[in-house]
mmCIF file of N, CA and C and ligand atoms in Angstrom:
data_model
loop_
_atom_site.group_PDB
_atom_site.id
_atom_site.type_symbol
_atom_site.label_atom_id
_atom_site.label_comp_id
_atom_site.label_asym_id
_atom_site.label_seq_id
_atom_site.Cartn_x
_atom_site.Cartn_y
_atom_site.Cartn_z
ATOM 1 N N UNK N 1 -55.323 27.389 -53.793
ATOM 2 C CA UNK N 1 -56.357 26.682 -53.998
ATOM 3 C C UNK N 1 -56.044 25.503 -54.176
ATOM 4 N N UNK N 2 -56.428 24.190 -54.051
ATOM 5 C CA UNK N 2 -56.244 23.172 -53.800
ATOM 6 C C UNK N 2 -56.976 22.564 -55.816
ATOM 7 N N UNK N 3 -58.059 23.019 -55.719
ATOM 8 C CA UNK N 3 -58.734 22.766 -57.408
ATOM 9 C C UNK N 3 -58.456 23.232 -58.233
ATOM 10 N N UNK N 4 -57.573 24.828 -57.949
ATOM 11 C CA UNK N 4 -56.997 25.727 -59.306
ATOM 12 C C UNK N 4 -55.741 24.708 -59.354
ATOM 13 N N UNK N 5 -54.937 24.314 -58.014
ATOM 14 C CA UNK N 5 -54.102 23.630 -58.757
ATOM 15 C C UNK N 5 -54.064 22.141 -59.419
ATOM 16 N N UNK N 6 -55.053 21.620 -58.421
ATOM 17 C CA UNK N 6 -55.762 20.576 -59.746
ATOM 18 C C UNK N 6 -55.613 20.559 -60.949
ATOM 19 N N UNK N 7 -56.034 21.767 -61.824
ATOM 20 C CA UNK N 7 -56.677 22.056 -62.817
ATOM 21 C C UNK N 7 -55.307 22.235 -63.804
ATOM 22 N N UNK N 8 -53.995 23.178 -63.222
ATOM 23 C CA UNK N 8 -52.760 23.117 -63.348
ATOM 24 C C UNK N 8 -52.168 21.751 -63.716
ATOM 25 N N UNK N 9 -52.217 20.967 -62.742
ATOM 26 C CA UNK N 9 -51.600 19.954 -63.004
ATOM 27 C C UNK N 9 -51.697 19.017 -64.002
ATOM 28 N N UNK N 10 -54.004 18.983 -63.970
ATOM 29 C CA UNK N 10 -54.456 17.838 -64.713
ATOM 30 C C UNK N 10 -54.030 18.965 -66.347
ATOM 31 N N UNK N 11 -54.054 19.660 -67.104
ATOM 32 C CA UNK N 11 -53.146 20.510 -67.844
ATOM 33 C C UNK N 11 -52.136 19.969 -68.671
ATOM 34 N N UNK N 12 -51.043 20.190 -67.325
ATOM 35 C CA UNK N 12 -49.823 19.903 -67.831
ATOM 36 C C UNK N 12 -49.244 18.634 -67.532
ATOM 37 N N UNK N 13 -49.894 17.868 -66.535
ATOM 38 C CA UNK N 13 -49.590 16.032 -67.001
ATOM 39 C C UNK N 13 -50.124 15.675 -68.529
ATOM 40 N N UNK N 14 -51.412 16.111 -68.773
ATOM 41 C CA UNK N 14 -51.500 15.735 -70.464
ATOM 42 C C UNK N 14 -51.047 16.606 -71.612
ATOM 43 N N UNK N 15 -50.400 17.736 -70.857
ATOM 44 C CA UNK N 15 -49.740 17.964 -72.177
ATOM 45 C C UNK N 15 -47.828 17.678 -72.125
ATOM 46 N N UNK N 16 -48.119 16.995 -70.614
ATOM 47 C CA UNK N 16 -46.234 16.261 -70.740
ATOM 48 C C UNK N 16 -46.949 15.065 -71.543
ATOM 49 N N UNK N 17 -47.903 14.041 -71.579
ATOM 50 C CA UNK N 17 -48.446 12.791 -71.537
ATOM 51 C C UNK N 17 -48.370 13.195 -73.376
ATOM 52 N N UNK N 18 -48.768 14.164 -73.892
ATOM 53 C CA UNK N 18 -48.790 14.013 -75.157
ATOM 54 C C UNK N 18 -47.847 14.422 -75.823
ATOM 55 N N UNK N 19 -46.422 14.721 -75.049
ATOM 56 C CA UNK N 19 -45.110 15.385 -75.872
ATOM 57 C C UNK N 19 -44.818 14.248 -75.527
ATOM 58 N N UNK N 20 -44.826 13.475 -74.443
ATOM 59 C CA UNK N 20 -44.254 12.226 -75.120
ATOM 60 C C UNK N 20 -44.489 10.979 -75.587
ATOM 61 N N UNK N 21 -45.564 11.206 -75.988
ATOM 62 C CA UNK N 21 -46.383 10.438 -77.240
ATOM 63 C C UNK N 21 -46.561 10.999 -78.798
ATOM 64 N N UNK N 22 -45.949 11.950 -78.565
ATOM 65 C CA UNK N 22 -45.326 12.591 -79.841
ATOM 66 C C UNK N 22 -43.633 12.345 -80.324
ATOM 67 N N UNK N 23 -42.218 12.116 -79.268
ATOM 68 C CA UNK N 23 -41.846 11.928 -79.195
ATOM 69 C C UNK N 23 -41.591 10.284 -79.448
ATOM 70 N N UNK N 24 -42.336 9.386 -79.058
ATOM 71 C CA UNK N 24 -42.172 7.818 -79.438
ATOM 72 C C UNK N 24 -43.168 8.048 -80.818
ATOM 73 N N UNK N 25 -43.642 8.566 -81.563
ATOM 74 C CA UNK N 25 -44.049 8.754 -82.611
ATOM 75 C C UNK N 25 -42.556 9.332 -83.794
ATOM 76 N N UNK N 26 -42.142 9.993 -83.116
ATOM 77 C CA UNK N 26 -41.297 10.354 -84.642
ATOM 78 C C UNK N 26 -39.517 10.736 -84.216
ATOM 79 N N UNK N 27 -39.343 9.974 -83.068
ATOM 80 C CA UNK N 27 -37.757 9.937 -82.720
ATOM 81 C C UNK N 27 -37.269 8.904 -83.540
ATOM 82 N N UNK N 28 -35.921 9.678 -84.055
ATOM 83 C CA UNK N 28 -35.388 8.880 -85.268
ATOM 84 C C UNK N 28 -33.234 8.592 -84.693
ATOM 85 N N UNK N 29 -32.848 7.479 -85.267
ATOM 86 C CA UNK N 29 -31.838 7.751 -84.855
ATOM 87 C C UNK N 29 -31.196 6.015 -84.529
ATOM 88 N N UNK N 30 -30.034 5.637 -84.388
ATOM 89 C CA UNK N 30 -29.340 4.333 -83.809
ATOM 90 C C UNK N 30 -30.369 4.110 -82.488
ATOM 91 N N UNK N 31 -30.516 4.512 -82.204
ATOM 92 C CA UNK N 31 -31.219 4.277 -80.423
ATOM 93 C C UNK N 31 -32.552 4.252 -81.043
ATOM 94 N N UNK N 32 -33.191 3.633 -82.494
ATOM 95 C CA UNK N 32 -34.702 4.372 -82.727
ATOM 96 C C UNK N 32 -35.666 3.076 -81.625
ATOM 97 N N UNK N 33 -34.683 1.733 -81.544
ATOM 98 C CA UNK N 33 -35.989 1.002 -81.051
ATOM 99 C C UNK N 33 -36.145 1.106 -79.420
ATOM 100 N N UNK N 34 -35.071 1.838 -78.569
ATOM 101 C CA UNK N 34 -35.068 1.493 -77.679
ATOM 102 C C UNK N 34 -35.658 3.120 -76.839
ATOM 103 N N UNK N 35 -35.702 3.904 -77.163
ATOM 104 C CA UNK N 35 -35.885 5.161 -77.108
ATOM 105 C C UNK N 35 -37.722 4.916 -77.547
ATOM 106 N N UNK N 36 -38.046 4.584 -78.550
ATOM 107 C CA UNK N 36 -39.277 4.431 -78.876
ATOM 108 C C UNK N 36 -40.100 3.834 -77.496
ATOM 109 N N UNK N 37 -40.041 2.499 -77.525
ATOM 110 C CA UNK N 37 -39.910 1.822 -76.284
ATOM 111 C C UNK N 37 -39.897 2.715 -75.361
ATOM 112 N N UNK N 38 -39.044 3.601 -74.773
ATOM 113 C CA UNK N 38 -38.750 4.561 -73.541
ATOM 114 C C UNK N 38 -40.138 5.310 -73.839
ATOM 115 N N UNK N 39 -39.897 6.382 -75.033
ATOM 116 C CA UNK N 39 -40.889 7.333 -74.517
ATOM 117 C C UNK N 39 -42.656 6.567 -74.111
ATOM 118 N N UNK N 40 -42.600 5.305 -74.894
ATOM 119 C CA UNK N 40 -43.711 4.677 -74.791
ATOM 120 C C UNK N 40 -43.874 4.181 -73.391
ATOM 121 N N UNK N 41 -43.064 4.146 -72.624
ATOM 122 C CA UNK N 41 -43.484 3.409 -70.987
ATOM 123 C C UNK N 41 -43.516 5.199 -70.439
ATOM 124 N N UNK N 42 -43.021 6.091 -71.116
ATOM 125 C CA UNK N 42 -43.533 7.343 -70.074
ATOM 126 C C UNK N 42 -44.777 7.924 -70.742
ATOM 127 N N UNK N 43 -45.177 8.038 -71.570
ATOM 128 C CA UNK N 43 -46.850 8.296 -71.611
ATOM 129 C C UNK N 43 -47.754 7.275 -71.438
ATOM 130 N N UNK N 44 -47.316 5.859 -71.921
ATOM 131 C CA UNK N 44 -48.304 5.468 -70.853
ATOM 132 C C UNK N 44 -48.632 5.627 -69.024
ATOM 133 N N UNK N 45 -47.516 6.373 -69.024
ATOM 134 C CA UNK N 45 -47.636 6.660 -67.258
ATOM 135 C C UNK N 45 -48.427 7.363 -66.560
ATOM 136 N N UNK N 46 -48.062 8.583 -67.838
ATOM 137 C CA UNK N 46 -48.441 9.740 -67.862
ATOM 138 C C UNK N 46 -49.910 9.916 -68.178
ATOM 139 N N UNK N 47 -50.073 9.219 -69.169
ATOM 140 C CA UNK N 47 -51.329 8.663 -69.089
ATOM 141 C C UNK N 47 -52.644 8.682 -68.070
ATOM 142 N N UNK N 48 -52.207 7.606 -67.577
ATOM 143 C CA UNK N 48 -53.182 6.868 -66.660
ATOM 144 C C UNK N 48 -53.194 7.820 -65.117
ATOM 145 N N UNK N 49 -52.448 9.110 -64.910
ATOM 146 C CA UNK N 49 -52.482 9.826 -64.354
ATOM 147 C C UNK N 49 -53.424 10.777 -64.366
ATOM 148 N N UNK N 50 -53.859 11.029 -65.791
ATOM 149 C CA UNK N 50 -54.823 11.950 -66.515
ATOM 150 C C UNK N 50 -56.334 12.074 -65.816
ATOM 151 N N UNK N 51 -57.347 10.468 -65.856
ATOM 152 C CA UNK N 51 -58.303 10.264 -65.863
ATOM 153 C C UNK N 51 -58.194 10.826 -64.274
ATOM 154 N N UNK N 52 -57.767 10.163 -63.019
ATOM 155 C CA UNK N 52 -57.466 10.320 -61.983
ATOM 156 C C UNK N 52 -57.382 11.884 -60.848
ATOM 157 N N UNK N 53 -56.572 12.759 -61.710
ATOM 158 C CA UNK N 53 -56.574 14.911 -61.429
ATOM 159 C C UNK N 53 -57.605 14.696 -61.605
ATOM 160 N N UNK N 54 -58.618 14.353 -63.026
ATOM 161 C CA UNK N 54 -59.478 14.823 -63.556
ATOM 162 C C UNK N 54 -60.846 14.529 -62.672
ATOM 163 N N UNK N 55 -61.118 13.171 -62.195
ATOM 164 C CA UNK N 55 -61.651 13.245 -61.107
ATOM 165 C C UNK N 55 -61.359 14.035 -59.063
ATOM 166 N N UNK N 56 -60.851 13.845 -59.071
ATOM 167 C CA UNK N 56 -59.925 14.581 -58.041
ATOM 168 C C UNK N 56 -60.558 15.917 -57.720
ATOM 169 N N UNK N 57 -60.475 16.404 -59.088
ATOM 170 C CA UNK N 57 -61.261 17.888 -59.381
ATOM 171 C C UNK N 57 -62.292 18.108 -58.768
ATOM 172 N N UNK N 58 -62.936 17.144 -59.709
ATOM 173 C CA UNK N 58 -64.914 17.043 -59.226
ATOM 174 C C UNK N 58 -64.826 16.557 -57.739
ATOM 175 N N UNK N 59 -64.482 15.632 -57.054
ATOM 176 C CA UNK N 59 -64.647 15.792 -55.360
ATOM 177 C C UNK N 59 -64.492 17.239 -54.533
ATOM 178 N N UNK N 60 -64.008 18.285 -55.743
ATOM 179 C CA UNK N 60 -63.719 18.843 -55.001
ATOM 180 C C UNK N 60 -64.774 20.399 -55.363
ATOM 181 N N UNK N 61 -65.836 19.045 -56.169
ATOM 182 C CA UNK N 61 -67.062 20.106 -56.345
ATOM 183 C C UNK N 61 -66.820 20.929 -57.715
ATOM 184 N N UNK N 62 -65.609 21.073 -57.943
ATOM 185 C CA UNK N 62 -65.495 21.860 -59.765
ATOM 186 C C UNK N 62 -65.049 20.874 -60.936
ATOM 187 N N UNK N 63 -65.640 21.754 -62.175
ATOM 188 C CA UNK N 63 -65.707 21.090 -63.271
ATOM 189 C C UNK N 63 -64.053 20.489 -63.406
ATOM 190 N N UNK N 64 -63.848 19.297 -64.490
ATOM 191 C CA UNK N 64 -62.334 19.436 -64.920
ATOM 192 C C UNK N 64 -62.163 19.656 -66.205
ATOM 193 N N UNK N 65 -61.133 20.886 -66.894
ATOM 194 C CA UNK N 65 -61.223 21.573 -67.956
ATOM 195 C C UNK N 65 -61.352 20.178 -69.085
ATOM 196 N N UNK N 66 -61.268 20.245 -70.038
ATOM 197 C CA UNK N 66 -61.244 19.137 -70.920
ATOM 198 C C UNK N 66 -61.341 19.412 -72.744
ATOM 199 N N UNK N 67 -60.184 20.501 -72.925
ATOM 200 C CA UNK N 67 -60.415 21.185 -74.484
ATOM 201 C C UNK N 67 -58.864 21.489 -74.077
ATOM 202 N N UNK N 68 -58.429 21.259 -75.800
ATOM 203 C CA UNK N 68 -57.170 21.528 -75.850
ATOM 204 C C UNK N 68 -56.560 23.650 -75.450
ATOM 205 N N UNK N 69 -58.053 24.644 -75.454
ATOM 206 C CA UNK N 69 -57.137 25.745 -75.613
ATOM 207 C C UNK N 69 -56.966 26.127 -74.540
ATOM 208 N N UNK N 70 -58.383 25.183 -73.277
ATOM 209 C CA UNK N 70 -57.887 25.751 -72.233
ATOM 210 C C UNK N 70 -56.783 25.134 -71.360
ATOM 211 N N UNK N 71 -56.250 23.604 -71.612
ATOM 212 C CA UNK N 71 -55.594 22.881 -71.552
ATOM 213 C C UNK N 71 -54.482 24.109 -71.827
ATOM 214 N N UNK N 72 -53.927 24.458 -72.686
ATOM 215 C CA UNK N 72 -53.180 25.574 -73.187
ATOM 216 C C UNK N 72 -52.780 26.353 -72.506
ATOM 217 N N UNK N 73 -53.994 27.358 -71.829
ATOM 218 C CA UNK N 73 -53.487 28.071 -70.984
ATOM 219 C C UNK N 73 -53.285 27.653 -69.911
ATOM 220 N N UNK N 74 -53.639 26.420 -69.014
ATOM 221 C CA UNK N 74 -53.066 26.347 -67.545
ATOM 222 C C UNK N 74 -52.132 25.861 -68.109
ATOM 223 N N UNK N 75 -51.180 24.839 -68.839
ATOM 224 C CA UNK N 75 -49.965 23.947 -68.743
ATOM 225 C C UNK N 75 -49.036 24.539 -68.080
ATOM 226 N N UNK N 76 -48.086 24.037 -67.862
ATOM 227 C CA UNK N 76 -46.868 24.506 -67.198
ATOM 228 C C UNK N 76 -46.414 24.215 -68.315
ATOM 229 N N UNK N 77 -46.128 23.016 -69.044
ATOM 230 C CA UNK N 77 -45.254 22.126 -69.532
ATOM 231 C C UNK N 77 -45.470 23.291 -70.978
ATOM 232 N N UNK N 78 -44.058 23.893 -71.996
ATOM 233 C CA UNK N 78 -44.053 24.291 -72.829
ATOM 234 C C UNK N 78 -44.681 23.101 -74.372
ATOM 235 N N UNK N 79 -45.658 23.785 -75.022
ATOM 236 C CA UNK N 79 -45.802 23.131 -76.554
ATOM 237 C C UNK N 79 -44.098 23.119 -77.135
ATOM 238 N N UNK N 80 -44.918 22.191 -77.820
ATOM 239 C CA UNK N 80 -43.540 21.593 -79.101
ATOM 240 C C UNK N 80 -44.034 21.137 -79.973
ATOM 241 N N UNK N 81 -43.824 22.004 -81.339
ATOM 242 C CA UNK N 81 -44.325 22.002 -82.168
ATOM 243 C C UNK N 81 -43.410 21.921 -83.314
ATOM 244 N N UNK N 82 -42.070 21.322 -83.176
ATOM 245 C CA UNK N 82 -41.188 21.073 -84.017
ATOM 246 C C UNK N 82 -41.005 19.380 -83.655
ATOM 247 N N UNK N 83 -40.216 18.768 -84.314
ATOM 248 C CA UNK N 83 -39.864 17.416 -83.933
ATOM 249 C C UNK N 83 -37.489 17.670 -83.938
ATOM 250 N N UNK N 84 -37.678 18.029 -82.359
ATOM 251 C CA UNK N 84 -36.228 17.285 -81.951
ATOM 252 C C UNK N 84 -35.410 16.292 -82.614
ATOM 253 N N UNK N 85 -34.415 16.593 -82.612
ATOM 254 C CA UNK N 85 -33.315 15.217 -82.584
ATOM 255 C C UNK N 85 -33.097 14.411 -80.932
ATOM 256 N N UNK N 86 -32.864 13.420 -80.897
ATOM 257 C CA UNK N 86 -33.442 12.065 -80.174
ATOM 258 C C UNK N 86 -32.900 13.238 -79.163
ATOM 259 N N UNK N 87 -31.621 13.241 -79.018
ATOM 260 C CA UNK N 87 -31.078 13.687 -77.121
ATOM 261 C C UNK N 87 -31.564 15.283 -77.037
ATOM 262 N N UNK N 88 -32.005 15.844 -77.898
ATOM 263 C CA UNK N 88 -33.154 17.460 -77.688
ATOM 264 C C UNK N 88 -34.164 16.936 -77.206
ATOM 265 N N UNK N 89 -34.214 15.480 -77.334
ATOM 266 C CA UNK N 89 -36.174 15.018 -77.339
ATOM 267 C C UNK N 89 -36.195 14.697 -75.603
ATOM 268 N N UNK N 90 -34.517 14.059 -75.255
ATOM 269 C CA UNK N 90 -34.298 13.597 -73.971
ATOM 270 C C UNK N 90 -34.416 14.788 -72.912
ATOM 271 N N UNK N 91 -33.068 15.446 -73.650
ATOM 272 C CA UNK N 91 -32.998 16.927 -72.886
ATOM 273 C C UNK N 91 -34.291 17.666 -71.919
ATOM 274 N N UNK N 92 -34.740 17.530 -73.651
ATOM 275 C CA UNK N 92 -36.480 18.898 -72.704
ATOM 276 C C UNK N 92 -37.836 17.935 -72.217
ATOM 277 N N UNK N 93 -37.622 16.388 -72.434
ATOM 278 C CA UNK N 93 -38.765 15.540 -71.237
ATOM 279 C C UNK N 93 -37.723 15.686 -69.966
ATOM 280 N N UNK N 94 -36.352 15.425 -70.179
ATOM 281 C CA UNK N 94 -35.934 15.669 -69.203
ATOM 282 C C UNK N 94 -36.646 16.931 -67.610
ATOM 283 N N UNK N 95 -36.347 18.175 -68.576
ATOM 284 C CA UNK N 95 -36.696 19.605 -67.854
ATOM 285 C C UNK N 95 -38.388 19.112 -67.085
ATOM 286 N N UNK N 96 -38.839 18.861 -68.609
ATOM 287 C CA UNK N 96 -40.393 18.677 -68.715
ATOM 288 C C UNK N 96 -40.624 17.716 -67.045
ATOM 289 N N UNK N 97 -39.740 17.088 -67.140
ATOM 290 C CA UNK N 97 -40.400 16.296 -65.471
ATOM 291 C C UNK N 97 -40.070 16.556 -65.027
ATOM 292 N N UNK N 98 -38.325 17.565 -63.945
ATOM 293 C CA UNK N 98 -38.476 18.081 -63.673
ATOM 294 C C UNK N 98 -39.615 19.476 -62.828
ATOM 295 N N UNK N 99 -40.199 19.982 -63.955
ATOM 296 C CA UNK N 99 -41.892 20.628 -63.678
ATOM 297 C C UNK N 99 -42.713 19.584 -63.366
ATOM 298 N N UNK N 100 -42.889 18.625 -63.658
ATOM 299 C CA UNK N 100 -44.075 17.534 -63.092
ATOM 300 C C UNK N 100 -43.617 17.227 -62.036
ATOM 301 N N UNK N 101 -42.486 16.784 -61.306
ATOM 302 C CA UNK N 101 -41.918 16.649 -59.968
ATOM 303 C C UNK N 101 -42.186 18.263 -59.245
ATOM 304 N N UNK N 102 -41.760 19.535 -59.366
ATOM 305 C CA UNK N 102 -41.917 20.485 -58.744
ATOM 306 C C UNK N 102 -43.495 20.135 -58.345
ATOM 307 N N UNK N 103 -44.541 20.151 -59.221
ATOM 308 C CA UNK N 103 -45.842 20.120 -59.244
ATOM 309 C C UNK N 103 -46.465 19.324 -58.423
ATOM 310 N N UNK N 104 -46.013 18.464 -58.802
ATOM 311 C CA UNK N 104 -46.090 16.616 -57.765
ATOM 312 C C UNK N 104 -46.257 17.486 -56.276
ATOM 313 N N UNK N 105 -45.165 17.840 -56.024
ATOM 314 C CA UNK N 105 -44.518 18.558 -54.308
ATOM 315 C C UNK N 105 -45.483 19.852 -54.346
ATOM 316 N N UNK N 106 -45.713 20.745 -54.706
ATOM 317 C CA UNK N 106 -47.113 21.577 -54.605
ATOM 318 C C UNK N 106 -48.338 20.831 -54.776
ATOM 319 N N UNK N 107 -48.975 20.000 -55.032
ATOM 320 C CA UNK N 107 -50.058 19.465 -55.142
ATOM 321 C C UNK N 107 -49.921 18.617 -53.884
ATOM 322 N N UNK N 108 -49.029 17.814 -53.261
ATOM 323 C CA UNK N 108 -48.758 17.548 -52.770
ATOM 324 C C UNK N 108 -49.051 18.516 -51.085
ATOM 325 N N UNK N 109 -48.446 19.238 -51.096
ATOM 326 C CA UNK N 109 -47.855 20.400 -50.126
ATOM 327 C C UNK N 109 -49.530 20.891 -49.596
ATOM 328 N N UNK N 110 -50.299 21.198 -50.656
ATOM 329 C CA UNK N 110 -51.531 22.109 -50.705
ATOM 330 C C UNK N 110 -52.512 20.956 -50.097
ATOM 331 N N UNK N 111 -52.276 19.345 -51.038
ATOM 332 C CA UNK N 111 -53.349 18.801 -50.064
ATOM 333 C C UNK N 111 -53.206 18.340 -48.732
ATOM 334 N N UNK N 112 -52.251 18.092 -48.728
ATOM 335 C CA UNK N 112 -52.154 17.598 -46.942
ATOM 336 C C UNK N 112 -52.595 18.732 -45.889
ATOM 337 N N UNK N 113 -52.301 20.028 -46.618
ATOM 338 C CA UNK N 113 -52.587 21.507 -45.412
ATOM 339 C C UNK N 113 -54.140 21.501 -45.525
ATOM 340 N N UNK N 114 -54.908 21.057 -46.738
ATOM 341 C CA UNK N 114 -56.256 20.516 -46.961
ATOM 342 C C UNK N 114 -56.805 19.617 -46.531
ATOM 343 N N UNK N 115 -56.214 18.678 -45.751
ATOM 344 C CA UNK N 115 -56.850 17.240 -45.243
ATOM 345 C C UNK N 115 -56.948 16.227 -46.664
ATOM 346 N N UNK N 116 -56.548 16.835 -47.379
ATOM 347 C CA UNK N 116 -56.708 15.874 -48.464
ATOM 348 C C UNK N 116 -55.928 14.895 -48.412
ATOM 349 N N UNK N 117 -55.615 14.145 -47.667
ATOM 350 C CA UNK N 117 -54.454 12.682 -47.684
ATOM 351 C C UNK N 117 -54.702 12.219 -48.841
ATOM 352 N N UNK N 118 -55.845 11.575 -49.551
ATOM 353 C CA UNK N 118 -55.979 10.807 -50.788
ATOM 354 C C UNK N 118 -55.069 11.451 -51.878
ATOM 355 N N UNK N 119 -55.441 12.777 -51.711
ATOM 356 C CA UNK N 119 -54.913 13.455 -52.993
ATOM 357 C C UNK N 119 -53.279 13.925 -52.519
ATOM 358 N N UNK N 120 -52.469 13.571 -51.727
ATOM 359 C CA UNK N 120 -51.517 14.223 -51.488
ATOM 360 C C UNK N 120 -50.813 12.757 -52.176
ATOM 361 N N UNK N 121 -51.252 11.439 -51.214
ATOM 362 C CA UNK N 121 -50.603 10.183 -51.272
ATOM 363 C C UNK N 121 -50.458 10.038 -52.814
ATOM 364 N N UNK N 122 -51.184 10.362 -53.538
ATOM 365 C CA UNK N 122 -51.530 9.865 -55.183
ATOM 366 C C UNK N 122 -50.405 11.002 -55.602
ATOM 367 N N UNK N 123 -50.212 12.406 -55.394
ATOM 368 C CA UNK N 123 -49.051 13.502 -55.873
ATOM 369 C C UNK N 123 -47.698 12.680 -55.484
ATOM 370 N N UNK N 124 -47.349 11.894 -54.246
ATOM 371 C CA UNK N 124 -46.191 11.386 -54.203
ATOM 372 C C UNK N 124 -45.678 10.705 -54.542
ATOM 373 N N UNK N 125 -47.123 9.471 -54.723
ATOM 374 C CA UNK N 125 -46.917 8.373 -55.874
ATOM 375 C C UNK N 125 -46.706 9.084 -57.256
ATOM 376 N N UNK N 126 -47.493 10.031 -57.631
ATOM 377 C CA UNK N 126 -46.750 10.999 -59.268
ATOM 378 C C UNK N 126 -45.003 10.950 -59.338
ATOM 379 N N UNK N 127 -44.632 11.404 -57.738
ATOM 380 C CA UNK N 127 -43.456 12.056 -57.854
ATOM 381 C C UNK N 127 -42.325 10.922 -58.012
ATOM 382 N N UNK N 128 -43.022 10.033 -57.538
ATOM 383 C CA UNK N 128 -41.761 8.877 -57.061
ATOM 384 C C UNK N 128 -42.165 8.113 -58.956
ATOM 385 N N UNK N 129 -43.099 8.345 -59.292
ATOM 386 C CA UNK N 129 -42.936 7.972 -61.401
ATOM 387 C C UNK N 129 -42.093 8.298 -61.875
ATOM 388 N N UNK N 130 -42.212 10.182 -61.306
ATOM 389 C CA UNK N 130 -41.237 10.900 -62.758
ATOM 390 C C UNK N 130 -40.096 10.585 -62.379
ATOM 391 N N UNK N 131 -39.897 10.477 -60.492
ATOM 392 C CA UNK N 131 -38.378 10.331 -60.710
ATOM 393 C C UNK N 131 -37.699 9.517 -61.142
ATOM 394 N N UNK N 132 -38.174 8.301 -61.236
ATOM 395 C CA UNK N 132 -37.550 7.755 -61.824
ATOM 396 C C UNK N 132 -37.449 7.519 -63.306
ATOM 397 N N UNK N 133 -38.422 7.711 -63.756
ATOM 398 C CA UNK N 133 -37.760 8.155 -65.416
ATOM 399 C C UNK N 133 -37.246 9.264 -65.457
ATOM 400 N N UNK N 134 -36.676 10.275 -64.154
ATOM 401 C CA UNK N 134 -35.759 11.280 -64.634
ATOM 402 C C UNK N 134 -34.548 10.597 -64.409
ATOM 403 N N UNK N 135 -34.105 9.688 -63.298
ATOM 404 C CA UNK N 135 -33.348 9.209 -63.175
ATOM 405 C C UNK N 135 -32.815 8.457 -64.830
ATOM 406 N N UNK N 136 -33.512 7.633 -65.531
ATOM 407 C CA UNK N 136 -33.231 6.935 -67.012
ATOM 408 C C UNK N 136 -33.154 8.143 -67.704
ATOM 409 N N UNK N 137 -33.664 8.741 -67.774
ATOM 410 C CA UNK N 137 -33.552 9.977 -68.692
ATOM 411 C C UNK N 137 -31.945 10.268 -68.249
ATOM 412 N N UNK N 138 -31.357 10.841 -67.451
ATOM 413 C CA UNK N 138 -30.187 11.381 -66.981
ATOM 414 C C UNK N 138 -29.643 10.259 -67.239
ATOM 415 N N UNK N 139 -29.419 9.102 -67.263
ATOM 416 C CA UNK N 139 -28.530 7.915 -67.331
ATOM 417 C C UNK N 139 -28.301 7.653 -69.125
ATOM 418 N N UNK N 140 -29.504 7.834 -70.007
ATOM 419 C CA UNK N 140 -28.981 7.826 -71.415
ATOM 420 C C UNK N 140 -28.686 9.013 -71.430
ATOM 421 N N UNK N 141 -28.656 10.430 -71.284
ATOM 422 C CA UNK N 141 -28.105 11.630 -71.392
ATOM 423 C C UNK N 141 -26.178 11.583 -71.151
ATOM 424 N N UNK N 142 -26.150 10.492 -70.156
ATOM 425 C CA UNK N 142 -24.455 10.975 -69.943
ATOM 426 C C UNK N 142 -23.886 10.118 -70.310
ATOM 427 N N UNK N 143 -22.441 10.988 -70.608
ATOM 428 C CA UNK N 143 -21.881 10.057 -72.018
ATOM 429 C C UNK N 143 -20.941 8.983 -70.729
ATOM 430 N N UNK N 144 -20.656 8.187 -71.484
ATOM 431 C CA UNK N 144 -20.679 6.350 -71.057
ATOM 432 C C UNK N 144 -19.040 6.545 -70.425
ATOM 433 N N UNK N 145 -18.612 5.797 -69.193
ATOM 434 C CA UNK N 145 -17.159 5.330 -68.653
ATOM 435 C C UNK N 145 -16.412 5.033 -69.529
ATOM 436 N N UNK N 146 -15.291 5.192 -70.072
ATOM 437 C CA UNK N 146 -14.405 5.027 -70.821
ATOM 438 C C UNK N 146 -14.055 3.412 -70.130
HETATM 439 FE FE1 FE2 J 1 -47.480 2.863 -80.717
#
């Protein structure tokens, strides 16, 4: 059902937002300035998706979840309570970004089936944004060519 899926999408987007913001705060190393900025672009983008998803849930005449305990039940993004090293932050966020792309595709397909092209369009835009950051994370992680 689209509204249930949107609740999972909301909780996952919020968890993804929070983790990337936490990485922005705590990243260390010689690439500090660049990664601090990079994580900031990612969390700002993810945060911008939170409110529209919650409001799409309301247009389905359902209530939007908004508590950390409920988000934890619903989210598909694993919680991170430690402070990983910079490279591990990128690897973890890359895997989480793939989860967000998979979820966006699921929302796109379900919304299309239910005639909600507005929500399908939104999910397609999210896929595109996450795809852009995925390319950038992969490029950070790739060994430089000699
Ligand atoms: Fe900041």
